């Protein structure tokens, strides 16, 4: 069962155990994502331990305890969240000796920093009032998180030019105010043709990409040391359009 309140869990587990066609084997919790302090997890896991102990005291079978995901992703230039080793030590302390099979569901902390989105500078547009726009060939369809919930992504120049950092509004080429990755971000001087990387794009990057504005999905490249391979090709416009079918009745 998903999203059961803590208060109800005990009663529902007991109820499910009395239904012949069900065999409850354990309890699970997930308290949120991008948690950068072990405190709330420690408190939640201690409550889960109490729940397991109470269920067992009632004679119910609890073999598995799933502690969910949520461990924060280390972002460049922000305080480091706890490491997986620190997380594991806390888990061992809080639920150690309980005699359950533990399950974990870490997502972002594994995937987020495994991917970057590469983009090329199309042009740098300086406005008379002093604002500087960096227009990229990547857009909100490739990485929707900043437009959707103002997610922060570090942006790095691949071959930074010498010079002072300058505030840039970083935007895509889609004609929408939402096609803005960030405003007034300090970046080294950049010119058309330069490459930049959006860091931490491995979680909710490609998976949330779309063909909005008839933009083919960006290809995906797997890199291992000095080796690399395209593992998902960019579709051509023809391939995108071939998927659009006209029903017979529309032409009559
Ligand atoms: C039940 C459950 N488990 C695990 C996760 C993964 O969380 P994260 O990617 O923050 O580790 C989520 C994310 O929403 C979730 O809902």
PDB file of N, CA and C in Angstrom, residues 141-142 174 209-219 232-246:
ATOM      1  N   UNK A 141      12.860  21.742 -23.462  1.00  0.00           N
ATOM      2  CA  UNK A 141      12.416  20.379 -23.783  1.00  0.00           C
ATOM      3  C   UNK A 141      13.500  19.346 -23.431  1.00  0.00           C
ATOM      4  N   UNK A 142      14.765  19.783 -23.443  1.00  0.00           N
ATOM      5  CA  UNK A 142      15.868  18.870 -23.132  1.00  0.00           C
ATOM      6  C   UNK A 142      16.058  18.721 -21.622  1.00  0.00           C
ATOM      7  N   UNK A 174      13.843  28.323 -27.723  1.00  0.00           N
ATOM      8  CA  UNK A 174      12.395  28.208 -27.896  1.00  0.00           C
ATOM      9  C   UNK A 174      11.762  29.549 -27.518  1.00  0.00           C
ATOM     10  N   UNK A 209      12.564  14.626 -20.823  1.00  0.00           N
ATOM     11  CA  UNK A 209      12.701  15.400 -22.065  1.00  0.00           C
ATOM     12  C   UNK A 209      11.510  15.125 -22.979  1.00  0.00           C
ATOM     13  N   UNK A 210      11.252  16.062 -23.862  1.00  0.00           N
ATOM     14  CA  UNK A 210      10.132  15.895 -24.792  1.00  0.00           C
ATOM     15  C   UNK A 210      10.522  16.465 -26.153  1.00  0.00           C
ATOM     16  N   UNK A 211       9.637  16.244 -27.119  1.00  0.00           N
ATOM     17  CA  UNK A 211       9.880  16.792 -28.462  1.00  0.00           C
ATOM     18  C   UNK A 211       9.129  18.111 -28.637  1.00  0.00           C
ATOM     19  N   UNK A 212       8.847  18.770 -27.532  1.00  0.00           N
ATOM     20  CA  UNK A 212       8.125  20.036 -27.582  1.00  0.00           C
ATOM     21  C   UNK A 212       8.785  20.987 -28.582  1.00  0.00           C
ATOM     22  N   UNK A 213       7.951  21.696 -29.325  1.00  0.00           N
ATOM     23  CA  UNK A 213       8.412  22.649 -30.333  1.00  0.00           C
ATOM     24  C   UNK A 213       9.124  21.946 -31.502  1.00  0.00           C
ATOM     25  N   UNK A 214       8.732  20.683 -31.730  1.00  0.00           N
ATOM     26  CA  UNK A 214       9.320  19.867 -32.804  1.00  0.00           C
ATOM     27  C   UNK A 214      10.835  19.820 -32.727  1.00  0.00           C
ATOM     28  N   UNK A 215      11.300  19.648 -31.514  1.00  0.00           N
ATOM     29  CA  UNK A 215      12.753  19.512 -31.328  1.00  0.00           C
ATOM     30  C   UNK A 215      13.063  18.040 -31.071  1.00  0.00           C
ATOM     31  N   UNK A 216      13.830  17.403 -31.954  1.00  0.00           N
ATOM     32  CA  UNK A 216      14.151  15.985 -31.757  1.00  0.00           C
ATOM     33  C   UNK A 216      14.873  15.786 -30.415  1.00  0.00           C
ATOM     34  N   UNK A 217      14.633  14.656 -29.762  1.00  0.00           N
ATOM     35  CA  UNK A 217      15.302  14.382 -28.486  1.00  0.00           C
ATOM     36  C   UNK A 217      16.811  14.364 -28.682  1.00  0.00           C
ATOM     37  N   UNK A 218      17.517  14.910 -27.715  1.00  0.00           N
ATOM     38  CA  UNK A 218      18.989  14.923 -27.801  1.00  0.00           C
ATOM     39  C   UNK A 218      19.510  13.490 -27.763  1.00  0.00           C
ATOM     40  N   UNK A 219      20.571  13.210 -28.504  1.00  0.00           N
ATOM     41  CA  UNK A 219      21.144  11.862 -28.421  1.00  0.00           C
ATOM     42  C   UNK A 219      21.775  11.639 -27.051  1.00  0.00           C
ATOM     43  N   UNK A 232      21.701   6.291 -27.619  1.00  0.00           N
ATOM     44  CA  UNK A 232      20.382   6.618 -28.172  1.00  0.00           C
ATOM     45  C   UNK A 232      20.587   7.711 -29.208  1.00  0.00           C
ATOM     46  N   UNK A 233      20.213   7.385 -30.456  1.00  0.00           N
ATOM     47  CA  UNK A 233      20.461   8.331 -31.542  1.00  0.00           C
ATOM     48  C   UNK A 233      19.441   9.456 -31.543  1.00  0.00           C
ATOM     49  N   UNK A 234      19.863  10.593 -32.052  1.00  0.00           N
ATOM     50  CA  UNK A 234      18.912  11.688 -32.240  1.00  0.00           C
ATOM     51  C   UNK A 234      18.003  11.320 -33.418  1.00  0.00           C
ATOM     52  N   UNK A 235      16.696  11.339 -33.230  1.00  0.00           N
ATOM     53  CA  UNK A 235      15.842  11.030 -34.384  1.00  0.00           C
ATOM     54  C   UNK A 235      15.892  12.150 -35.414  1.00  0.00           C
ATOM     55  N   UNK A 236      15.703  11.793 -36.677  1.00  0.00           N
ATOM     56  CA  UNK A 236      15.658  12.822 -37.719  1.00  0.00           C
ATOM     57  C   UNK A 236      14.264  13.448 -37.713  1.00  0.00           C
ATOM     58  N   UNK A 237      14.126  14.572 -38.403  1.00  0.00           N
ATOM     59  CA  UNK A 237      12.792  15.189 -38.499  1.00  0.00           C
ATOM     60  C   UNK A 237      11.825  14.229 -39.187  1.00  0.00           C
ATOM     61  N   UNK A 238      12.328  13.529 -40.233  1.00  0.00           N
ATOM     62  CA  UNK A 238      11.451  12.584 -40.938  1.00  0.00           C
ATOM     63  C   UNK A 238      10.938  11.507 -39.989  1.00  0.00           C
ATOM     64  N   UNK A 239      11.840  10.990 -39.150  1.00  0.00           N
ATOM     65  CA  UNK A 239      11.416   9.942 -38.207  1.00  0.00           C
ATOM     66  C   UNK A 239      10.374  10.484 -37.224  1.00  0.00           C
ATOM     67  N   UNK A 240      10.560  11.730 -36.796  1.00  0.00           N
ATOM     68  CA  UNK A 240       9.576  12.322 -35.888  1.00  0.00           C
ATOM     69  C   UNK A 240       8.229  12.463 -36.581  1.00  0.00           C
ATOM     70  N   UNK A 241       8.264  12.931 -37.830  1.00  0.00           N
ATOM     71  CA  UNK A 241       7.008  13.190 -38.534  1.00  0.00           C
ATOM     72  C   UNK A 241       6.314  11.911 -38.966  1.00  0.00           C
ATOM     73  N   UNK A 242       7.127  10.857 -39.261  1.00  0.00           N
ATOM     74  CA  UNK A 242       6.538   9.578 -39.668  1.00  0.00           C
ATOM     75  C   UNK A 242       5.604   9.016 -38.609  1.00  0.00           C
ATOM     76  N   UNK A 243       5.857   9.372 -37.344  1.00  0.00           N
ATOM     77  CA  UNK A 243       5.005   8.849 -36.259  1.00  0.00           C
ATOM     78  C   UNK A 243       3.649   9.535 -36.201  1.00  0.00           C
ATOM     79  N   UNK A 244       3.505  10.615 -36.944  1.00  0.00           N
ATOM     80  CA  UNK A 244       2.222  11.320 -36.919  1.00  0.00           C
ATOM     81  C   UNK A 244       1.349  10.788 -38.051  1.00  0.00           C
ATOM     82  N   UNK A 245       0.207  10.213 -37.704  1.00  0.00           N
ATOM     83  CA  UNK A 245      -0.632   9.551 -38.691  1.00  0.00           C
ATOM     84  C   UNK A 245      -1.902  10.355 -38.933  1.00  0.00           C
ATOM     85  N   UNK A 246      -2.301  10.400 -40.174  1.00  0.00           N
ATOM     86  CA  UNK A 246      -3.566  11.069 -40.509  1.00  0.00           C
ATOM     87  C   UNK A 246      -4.649  10.005 -40.629  1.00  0.00           C
TER      88      UNK A 246
END
